[in-house]
Amino acid sequence: DAGVIQSPRHEVTEMGQEVTLRCKPISGHNSLFWYRQTMMRGLELLIYFNNNVPIDDSGMPEDRFSAKMPNASFSTLKIQPSEPRDSAVYFCASSRGTSGNQETQYFGPGTRLLVL
Amino acid sequence: RKEVEQDPGPFNVPEGATVAFNCTYSNSASQSFFWYRQDCRKEPKLLMSVYSSGNEDGRFTAQLNRASQYISLLIRDSKLSDSATYLCVVIAYGQNFVFGPGTRLSVLP
């Protein structure tokens, strides 16, 4: 079975450019999560969706970040304009149910973003 | 005080040693607990859930102490392949996963 798929795996961009990260959750999973991981702050939840609907975006750092889930098999996280402090590994995860966040989350391989 | 705290390590232990990590949490309403493992430059993967009565999976034992608000992970007969960062996860009802900062383990030959 395919796991969570993320693209690109690596992204290097210049400050001010738009960055779009993509995620395909595991088929049949109803919840999708976007995380950011840095050495300083660890793993932080940015936003999560249940049945394609954003439930909690309180972790989104600022208006430069936006996320969408147009259908059950695709989500994007966009940063516009990007800044050097956005450099991090961005993980997408999915879980089977919609009963809050109590269920096991399966992570994708991550996108390593470097903003110069 | 952070919601979830872990000793960052690194814990450097020889092969075959027994090693234990603790993870403390501040929210007394926390209900679900997990241990995840993250290899260098890889994604976190579920290692095991933590049940109230404690649970064991091969060489790994997880325990929960609600009174003192901590969970623990014990690894017996450690292998080189156990080298990784171990993240605890704490969830209060209706809340999101809260990951600890992780404890780094290096098992040495």
PDB file of C-alpha atoms in Angstrom:
ATOM      1  CA  ASP A   1       0.000   0.000   0.000  1.00  0.00           C
ATOM      2  CA  ALA A   2       1.211   3.480  -0.817  1.00  0.00           C
ATOM      3  CA  GLY A   3       1.868   5.651   2.157  1.00  0.00           C
ATOM      4  CA  VAL A   4       1.481   9.395   2.350  1.00  0.00           C
ATOM      5  CA  ILE A   5       3.071  10.977  -0.698  1.00  0.00           C
ATOM      6  CA  GLN A   6       4.642  14.417  -0.624  1.00  0.00           C
ATOM      7  CA  SER A   7       6.211  16.522  -3.329  1.00  0.00           C
ATOM      8  CA  PRO A   8       8.648  17.971  -3.885  1.00  0.00           C
ATOM      9  CA  ARG A   9      11.041  16.197  -1.542  1.00  0.00           C
ATOM     10  CA  HIS A  10      13.433  19.133  -1.625  1.00  0.00           C
ATOM     11  CA  GLU A  11      12.854  22.760  -2.495  1.00  0.00           C
ATOM     12  CA  VAL A  12      15.366  25.574  -2.630  1.00  0.00           C
ATOM     13  CA  THR A  13      13.986  28.988  -3.377  1.00  0.00           C
ATOM     14  CA  GLU A  14      14.781  32.639  -2.921  1.00  0.00           C
ATOM     15  CA  MET A  15      13.179  34.925  -0.422  1.00  0.00           C
ATOM     16  CA  GLY A  16       9.956  36.400  -1.744  1.00  0.00           C
ATOM     17  CA  GLN A  17       9.105  33.509  -4.026  1.00  0.00           C
ATOM     18  CA  GLU A  18       5.925  31.471  -3.731  1.00  0.00           C
ATOM     19  CA  VAL A  19       6.327  27.897  -2.533  1.00  0.00           C
ATOM     20  CA  THR A  20       3.709  25.185  -2.940  1.00  0.00           C
ATOM     21  CA  LEU A  21       3.984  21.879  -1.132  1.00  0.00           C
ATOM     22  CA  ARG A  22       1.781  18.952  -2.099  1.00  0.00           C
ATOM     23  CA  CYS A  23       0.420  15.965  -0.267  1.00  0.00           C
ATOM     24  CA  LYS A  24      -1.566  12.885  -1.157  1.00  0.00           C
ATOM     25  CA  PRO A  25      -2.904  11.130   1.951  1.00  0.00           C
ATOM     26  CA  ILE A  26      -3.360   7.409   2.312  1.00  0.00           C
ATOM     27  CA  SER A  27      -6.468   6.294   0.445  1.00  0.00           C
ATOM     28  CA  GLY A  28      -9.449   5.991   2.771  1.00  0.00           C
ATOM     29  CA  HIS A  29      -8.011   8.270   5.423  1.00  0.00           C
ATOM     30  CA  ASN A  30     -10.305  11.085   6.458  1.00  0.00           C
ATOM     31  CA  SER A  31      -7.970  13.384   8.343  1.00  0.00           C
ATOM     32  CA  LEU A  32      -4.940  15.218   7.028  1.00  0.00           C
ATOM     33  CA  PHE A  33      -2.347  17.180   8.971  1.00  0.00           C
ATOM     34  CA  TRP A  34       0.420  19.580   8.029  1.00  0.00           C
ATOM     35  CA  TYR A  35       3.410  19.858  10.382  1.00  0.00           C
ATOM     36  CA  ARG A  36       6.623  21.853  10.364  1.00  0.00           C
ATOM     37  CA  GLN A  37       9.808  20.621  12.019  1.00  0.00           C
ATOM     38  CA  THR A  38      12.857  22.676  12.941  1.00  0.00           C
ATOM     39  CA  MET A  39      15.712  22.082  15.332  1.00  0.00           C
ATOM     40  CA  MET A  40      14.650  25.002  17.490  1.00  0.00           C
ATOM     41  CA  ARG A  41      10.907  24.382  17.706  1.00  0.00           C
ATOM     42  CA  GLY A  42      10.552  20.658  17.072  1.00  0.00           C
ATOM     43  CA  LEU A  43       7.455  19.310  15.371  1.00  0.00           C
ATOM     44  CA  GLU A  44       4.590  21.803  15.215  1.00  0.00           C
ATOM     45  CA  LEU A  45       1.081  21.243  13.893  1.00  0.00           C
ATOM     46  CA  LEU A  46       0.162  23.911  11.366  1.00  0.00           C
ATOM     47  CA  ILE A  47      -3.343  22.874  10.290  1.00  0.00           C
ATOM     48  CA  TYR A  48      -5.518  19.826  10.013  1.00  0.00           C
ATOM     49  CA  PHE A  49      -8.509  18.799   7.891  1.00  0.00           C
ATOM     50  CA  ASN A  50     -11.352  16.384   8.535  1.00  0.00           C
ATOM     51  CA  ASN A  51     -13.194  15.224   5.412  1.00  0.00           C
ATOM     52  CA  ASN A  52     -11.476  18.000   3.425  1.00  0.00           C
ATOM     53  CA  VAL A  53     -12.674  20.725   5.808  1.00  0.00           C
ATOM     54  CA  PRO A  54     -10.099  22.770   7.763  1.00  0.00           C
ATOM     55  CA  ILE A  55     -10.785  22.211  11.454  1.00  0.00           C
ATOM     56  CA  ASP A  56      -7.940  23.937  13.247  1.00  0.00           C
ATOM     57  CA  ASP A  57      -5.506  26.344  11.626  1.00  0.00           C
ATOM     58  CA  SER A  58      -4.313  27.972  14.830  1.00  0.00           C
ATOM     59  CA  GLY A  59      -0.810  26.728  14.179  1.00  0.00           C
ATOM     60  CA  MET A  60      -0.450  28.536  10.878  1.00  0.00           C
ATOM     61  CA  PRO A  61       2.254  31.102  11.621  1.00  0.00           C
ATOM     62  CA  GLU A  62       0.868  34.027   9.661  1.00  0.00           C
ATOM     63  CA  ASP A  63      -1.093  35.108   6.629  1.00  0.00           C
ATOM     64  CA  ARG A  64       1.736  34.151   4.326  1.00  0.00           C
ATOM     65  CA  PHE A  65       0.754  30.521   4.908  1.00  0.00           C
ATOM     66  CA  SER A  66      -2.367  28.964   3.429  1.00  0.00           C
ATOM     67  CA  ALA A  67      -3.568  25.405   2.992  1.00  0.00           C
ATOM     68  CA  LYS A  68      -6.255  23.812   0.900  1.00  0.00           C
ATOM     69  CA  MET A  69      -7.760  20.395   0.461  1.00  0.00           C
ATOM     70  CA  PRO A  70      -9.919  20.443  -2.673  1.00  0.00           C
ATOM     71  CA  ASN A  71     -10.636  16.711  -2.487  1.00  0.00           C
ATOM     72  CA  ALA A  72      -9.971  13.656  -0.359  1.00  0.00           C
ATOM     73  CA  SER A  73      -6.767  12.763  -2.152  1.00  0.00           C
ATOM     74  CA  PHE A  74      -4.921  16.045  -2.411  1.00  0.00           C
ATOM     75  CA  SER A  75      -3.810  18.949  -0.253  1.00  0.00           C
ATOM     76  CA  THR A  76      -1.481  21.888  -0.710  1.00  0.00           C
ATOM     77  CA  LEU A  77       0.408  24.135   1.671  1.00  0.00           C
ATOM     78  CA  LYS A  78       1.403  27.429   0.154  1.00  0.00           C
ATOM     79  CA  ILE A  79       3.828  30.050   1.419  1.00  0.00           C
ATOM     80  CA  GLN A  80       3.685  33.423  -0.286  1.00  0.00           C
ATOM     81  CA  PRO A  81       5.999  35.264  -0.015  1.00  0.00           C
ATOM     82  CA  SER A  82       8.571  32.914   1.471  1.00  0.00           C
ATOM     83  CA  GLU A  83      11.166  34.062   4.001  1.00  0.00           C
ATOM     84  CA  PRO A  84      14.425  32.488   5.208  1.00  0.00           C
ATOM     85  CA  ARG A  85      12.837  31.694   8.590  1.00  0.00           C
ATOM     86  CA  ASP A  86      10.379  29.393   6.792  1.00  0.00           C
ATOM     87  CA  SER A  87      13.239  26.979   6.115  1.00  0.00           C
ATOM     88  CA  ALA A  88      12.235  23.698   7.720  1.00  0.00           C
ATOM     89  CA  VAL A  89      11.011  20.206   6.972  1.00  0.00           C
ATOM     90  CA  TYR A  90       7.297  20.167   6.254  1.00  0.00           C
ATOM     91  CA  PHE A  91       5.485  16.912   6.930  1.00  0.00           C
ATOM     92  CA  CYS A  92       2.053  15.853   5.856  1.00  0.00           C
ATOM     93  CA  ALA A  93       0.307  13.112   7.839  1.00  0.00           C
ATOM     94  CA  SER A  94      -3.022  11.341   7.565  1.00  0.00           C
ATOM     95  CA  SER A  95      -5.186   9.254   9.851  1.00  0.00           C
ATOM     96  CA  ARG A  96      -8.138   6.997   9.287  1.00  0.00           C
ATOM     97  CA  GLY A  97     -10.899   8.492  11.395  1.00  0.00           C
ATOM     98  CA  THR A  98     -12.418  11.824  12.138  1.00  0.00           C
ATOM     99  CA  SER A  99     -12.891  11.356  15.880  1.00  0.00           C
ATOM    100  CA  GLY A 100     -10.655  14.170  16.871  1.00  0.00           C
ATOM    101  CA  ASN A 101      -6.960  13.436  16.685  1.00  0.00           C
ATOM    102  CA  GLN A 102      -6.839  10.346  18.815  1.00  0.00           C
ATOM    103  CA  GLU A 103      -5.846   8.002  16.044  1.00  0.00           C
ATOM    104  CA  THR A 104      -2.465   6.976  14.754  1.00  0.00           C
ATOM    105  CA  GLN A 105      -1.051   9.409  12.244  1.00  0.00           C
ATOM    106  CA  TYR A 106       1.008   8.215   9.295  1.00  0.00           C
ATOM    107  CA  PHE A 107       3.599  10.660   8.056  1.00  0.00           C
ATOM    108  CA  GLY A 108       4.865  11.327   4.580  1.00  0.00           C
ATOM    109  CA  PRO A 109       8.605  11.596   3.881  1.00  0.00           C
ATOM    110  CA  GLY A 110       8.536  15.378   4.212  1.00  0.00           C
ATOM    111  CA  THR A 111       9.592  18.297   2.046  1.00  0.00           C
ATOM    112  CA  ARG A 112      12.881  19.949   2.966  1.00  0.00           C
ATOM    113  CA  LEU A 113      12.502  23.639   2.252  1.00  0.00           C
ATOM    114  CA  LEU A 114      15.388  26.052   2.133  1.00  0.00           C
ATOM    115  CA  VAL A 115      14.650  29.716   1.548  1.00  0.00           C
ATOM    116  CA  LEU A 116      17.727  31.746   0.702  1.00  0.00           C
TER     117      LEU A 116
ATOM    118  CA  ARG B   1       6.326  25.271  31.239  1.00  0.00           C
ATOM    119  CA  LYS B   2       6.090  23.416  27.946  1.00  0.00           C
ATOM    120  CA  GLU B   3       3.163  21.055  27.432  1.00  0.00           C
ATOM    121  CA  VAL B   4       5.381  18.060  26.804  1.00  0.00           C
ATOM    122  CA  GLU B   5       9.000  17.766  27.874  1.00  0.00           C
ATOM    123  CA  GLN B   6      11.684  15.211  27.190  1.00  0.00           C
ATOM    124  CA  ASP B   7      15.351  14.936  28.020  1.00  0.00           C
ATOM    125  CA  PRO B   8      16.959  15.696  24.636  1.00  0.00           C
ATOM    126  CA  GLY B   9      19.922  13.420  25.288  1.00  0.00           C
ATOM    127  CA  PRO B  10      21.842  12.159  23.498  1.00  0.00           C
ATOM    128  CA  PHE B  11      21.790   8.872  25.316  1.00  0.00           C
ATOM    129  CA  ASN B  12      24.877   6.934  24.235  1.00  0.00           C
ATOM    130  CA  VAL B  13      24.616   3.288  25.261  1.00  0.00           C
ATOM    131  CA  PRO B  14      26.473   0.117  24.271  1.00  0.00           C
ATOM    132  CA  GLU B  15      24.734  -2.651  22.378  1.00  0.00           C
ATOM    133  CA  GLY B  16      22.797  -4.911  24.695  1.00  0.00           C
ATOM    134  CA  ALA B  17      22.187  -2.232  27.297  1.00  0.00           C
ATOM    135  CA  THR B  18      18.827  -1.333  28.755  1.00  0.00           C
ATOM    136  CA  VAL B  19      17.828   2.293  28.411  1.00  0.00           C
ATOM    137  CA  ALA B  20      14.799   4.230  29.573  1.00  0.00           C
ATOM    138  CA  PHE B  21      13.342   7.588  28.596  1.00  0.00           C
ATOM    139  CA  ASN B  22      10.754   9.663  30.357  1.00  0.00           C
ATOM    140  CA  CYS B  23       8.333  12.186  28.971  1.00  0.00           C
ATOM    141  CA  THR B  24       6.438  14.588  31.234  1.00  0.00           C
ATOM    142  CA  TYR B  25       3.241  16.406  30.328  1.00  0.00           C
ATOM    143  CA  SER B  26       1.494  19.352  31.936  1.00  0.00           C
ATOM    144  CA  ASN B  27      -2.141  18.869  30.880  1.00  0.00           C
ATOM    145  CA  SER B  28      -3.833  16.644  33.449  1.00  0.00           C
ATOM    146  CA  ALA B  29      -6.710  16.108  30.998  1.00  0.00           C
ATOM    147  CA  SER B  30      -4.425  14.238  28.614  1.00  0.00           C
ATOM    148  CA  GLN B  31      -5.962  10.954  27.567  1.00  0.00           C
ATOM    149  CA  SER B  32      -3.957   9.341  24.782  1.00  0.00           C
ATOM    150  CA  PHE B  33      -0.266   8.731  24.592  1.00  0.00           C
ATOM    151  CA  PHE B  34       2.068   7.390  21.953  1.00  0.00           C
ATOM    152  CA  TRP B  35       5.742   6.882  21.283  1.00  0.00           C
ATOM    153  CA  TYR B  36       6.987   7.671  17.795  1.00  0.00           C
ATOM    154  CA  ARG B  37      10.424   6.976  16.416  1.00  0.00           C
ATOM    155  CA  GLN B  38      12.208   9.248  13.958  1.00  0.00           C
ATOM    156  CA  ASP B  39      15.347   8.190  12.136  1.00  0.00           C
ATOM    157  CA  CYS B  40      17.779  10.829  10.931  1.00  0.00           C
ATOM    158  CA  ARG B  41      16.313  12.757   7.989  1.00  0.00           C
ATOM    159  CA  LYS B  42      13.206  10.576   7.949  1.00  0.00           C
ATOM    160  CA  GLU B  43       9.607  10.963   8.988  1.00  0.00           C
ATOM    161  CA  PRO B  44       8.258  10.038  12.433  1.00  0.00           C
ATOM    162  CA  LYS B  45       6.762   6.554  12.623  1.00  0.00           C
ATOM    163  CA  LEU B  46       4.535   5.091  15.297  1.00  0.00           C
ATOM    164  CA  LEU B  47       6.466   2.864  17.666  1.00  0.00           C
ATOM    165  CA  MET B  48       3.714   2.024  20.115  1.00  0.00           C
ATOM    166  CA  SER B  49       0.683   3.318  21.921  1.00  0.00           C
ATOM    167  CA  VAL B  50       0.824   3.695  25.686  1.00  0.00           C
ATOM    168  CA  TYR B  51      -1.984   2.076  27.647  1.00  0.00           C
ATOM    169  CA  SER B  52      -2.965   2.833  31.220  1.00  0.00           C
ATOM    170  CA  SER B  53      -1.931  -0.610  32.395  1.00  0.00           C
ATOM    171  CA  GLY B  54       1.380  -0.458  30.582  1.00  0.00           C
ATOM    172  CA  ASN B  55       2.203  -2.484  27.510  1.00  0.00           C
ATOM    173  CA  GLU B  56       5.048  -4.386  25.977  1.00  0.00           C
ATOM    174  CA  ASP B  57       6.072  -5.050  22.408  1.00  0.00           C
ATOM    175  CA  GLY B  58       9.092  -7.269  22.176  1.00  0.00           C
ATOM    176  CA  ARG B  59      12.032  -5.417  23.666  1.00  0.00           C
ATOM    177  CA  PHE B  60      10.003  -2.252  24.189  1.00  0.00           C
ATOM    178  CA  THR B  61       7.898  -1.469  27.251  1.00  0.00           C
ATOM    179  CA  ALA B  62       5.763   1.631  27.641  1.00  0.00           C
ATOM    180  CA  GLN B  63       4.261   2.801  30.906  1.00  0.00           C
ATOM    181  CA  LEU B  64       1.986   5.602  32.011  1.00  0.00           C
ATOM    182  CA  ASN B  65       1.999   7.285  35.394  1.00  0.00           C
ATOM    183  CA  ARG B  66      -1.021   9.559  35.558  1.00  0.00           C
ATOM    184  CA  ALA B  67      -0.398  10.720  39.112  1.00  0.00           C
ATOM    185  CA  SER B  68       3.014  12.089  38.225  1.00  0.00           C
ATOM    186  CA  GLN B  69       2.028  12.903  34.657  1.00  0.00           C
ATOM    187  CA  TYR B  70       4.708  11.092  32.756  1.00  0.00           C
ATOM    188  CA  ILE B  71       5.107   8.254  30.331  1.00  0.00           C
ATOM    189  CA  SER B  72       8.170   6.123  29.912  1.00  0.00           C
ATOM    190  CA  LEU B  73       9.764   3.934  27.282  1.00  0.00           C
ATOM    191  CA  LEU B  74      12.119   1.120  28.198  1.00  0.00           C
ATOM    192  CA  ILE B  75      14.281  -0.569  25.594  1.00  0.00           C
ATOM    193  CA  ARG B  76      15.941  -3.833  26.571  1.00  0.00           C
ATOM    194  CA  ASP B  77      18.870  -5.471  24.800  1.00  0.00           C
ATOM    195  CA  SER B  78      19.369  -2.406  22.630  1.00  0.00           C
ATOM    196  CA  LYS B  79      20.457  -2.869  19.012  1.00  0.00           C
ATOM    197  CA  LEU B  80      22.418  -0.605  16.711  1.00  0.00           C
ATOM    198  CA  SER B  81      19.202  -0.210  14.718  1.00  0.00           C
ATOM    199  CA  ASP B  82      17.485   1.345  17.736  1.00  0.00           C
ATOM    200  CA  SER B  83      19.538   4.504  17.213  1.00  0.00           C
ATOM    201  CA  ALA B  84      16.995   7.216  16.495  1.00  0.00           C
ATOM    202  CA  THR B  85      15.095  10.051  18.107  1.00  0.00           C
ATOM    203  CA  TYR B  86      12.133   8.992  20.222  1.00  0.00           C
ATOM    204  CA  LEU B  87       9.201  11.396  20.328  1.00  0.00           C
ATOM    205  CA  CYS B  88       6.424  11.155  22.853  1.00  0.00           C
ATOM    206  CA  VAL B  89       2.952  12.313  21.876  1.00  0.00           C
ATOM    207  CA  VAL B  90       0.305  13.479  24.299  1.00  0.00           C
ATOM    208  CA  ILE B  91      -3.320  14.168  23.407  1.00  0.00           C
ATOM    209  CA  ALA B  92      -6.083  15.673  25.500  1.00  0.00           C
ATOM    210  CA  TYR B  93      -9.669  14.941  24.465  1.00  0.00           C
ATOM    211  CA  GLY B  94     -10.628  17.064  21.482  1.00  0.00           C
ATOM    212  CA  GLN B  95      -7.129  18.442  21.232  1.00  0.00           C
ATOM    213  CA  ASN B  96      -4.396  17.948  18.707  1.00  0.00           C
ATOM    214  CA  PHE B  97      -1.353  15.750  18.927  1.00  0.00           C
ATOM    215  CA  VAL B  98       1.355  17.479  20.964  1.00  0.00           C
ATOM    216  CA  PHE B  99       4.790  16.132  20.213  1.00  0.00           C
ATOM    217  CA  GLY B 100       7.638  16.297  22.660  1.00  0.00           C
ATOM    218  CA  PRO B 101      10.983  17.606  21.431  1.00  0.00           C
ATOM    219  CA  GLY B 102      12.399  14.093  21.273  1.00  0.00           C
ATOM    220  CA  THR B 103      15.169  12.142  22.951  1.00  0.00           C
ATOM    221  CA  ARG B 104      18.099  11.099  20.824  1.00  0.00           C
ATOM    222  CA  LEU B 105      19.476   7.604  21.330  1.00  0.00           C
ATOM    223  CA  SER B 106      22.765   6.334  19.951  1.00  0.00           C
ATOM    224  CA  VAL B 107      23.523   2.662  20.421  1.00  0.00           C
ATOM    225  CA  LEU B 108      27.244   2.068  20.091  1.00  0.00           C
ATOM    226  CA  PRO B 109      28.970  -1.137  18.938  1.00  0.00           C
TER     227      PRO B 109
END
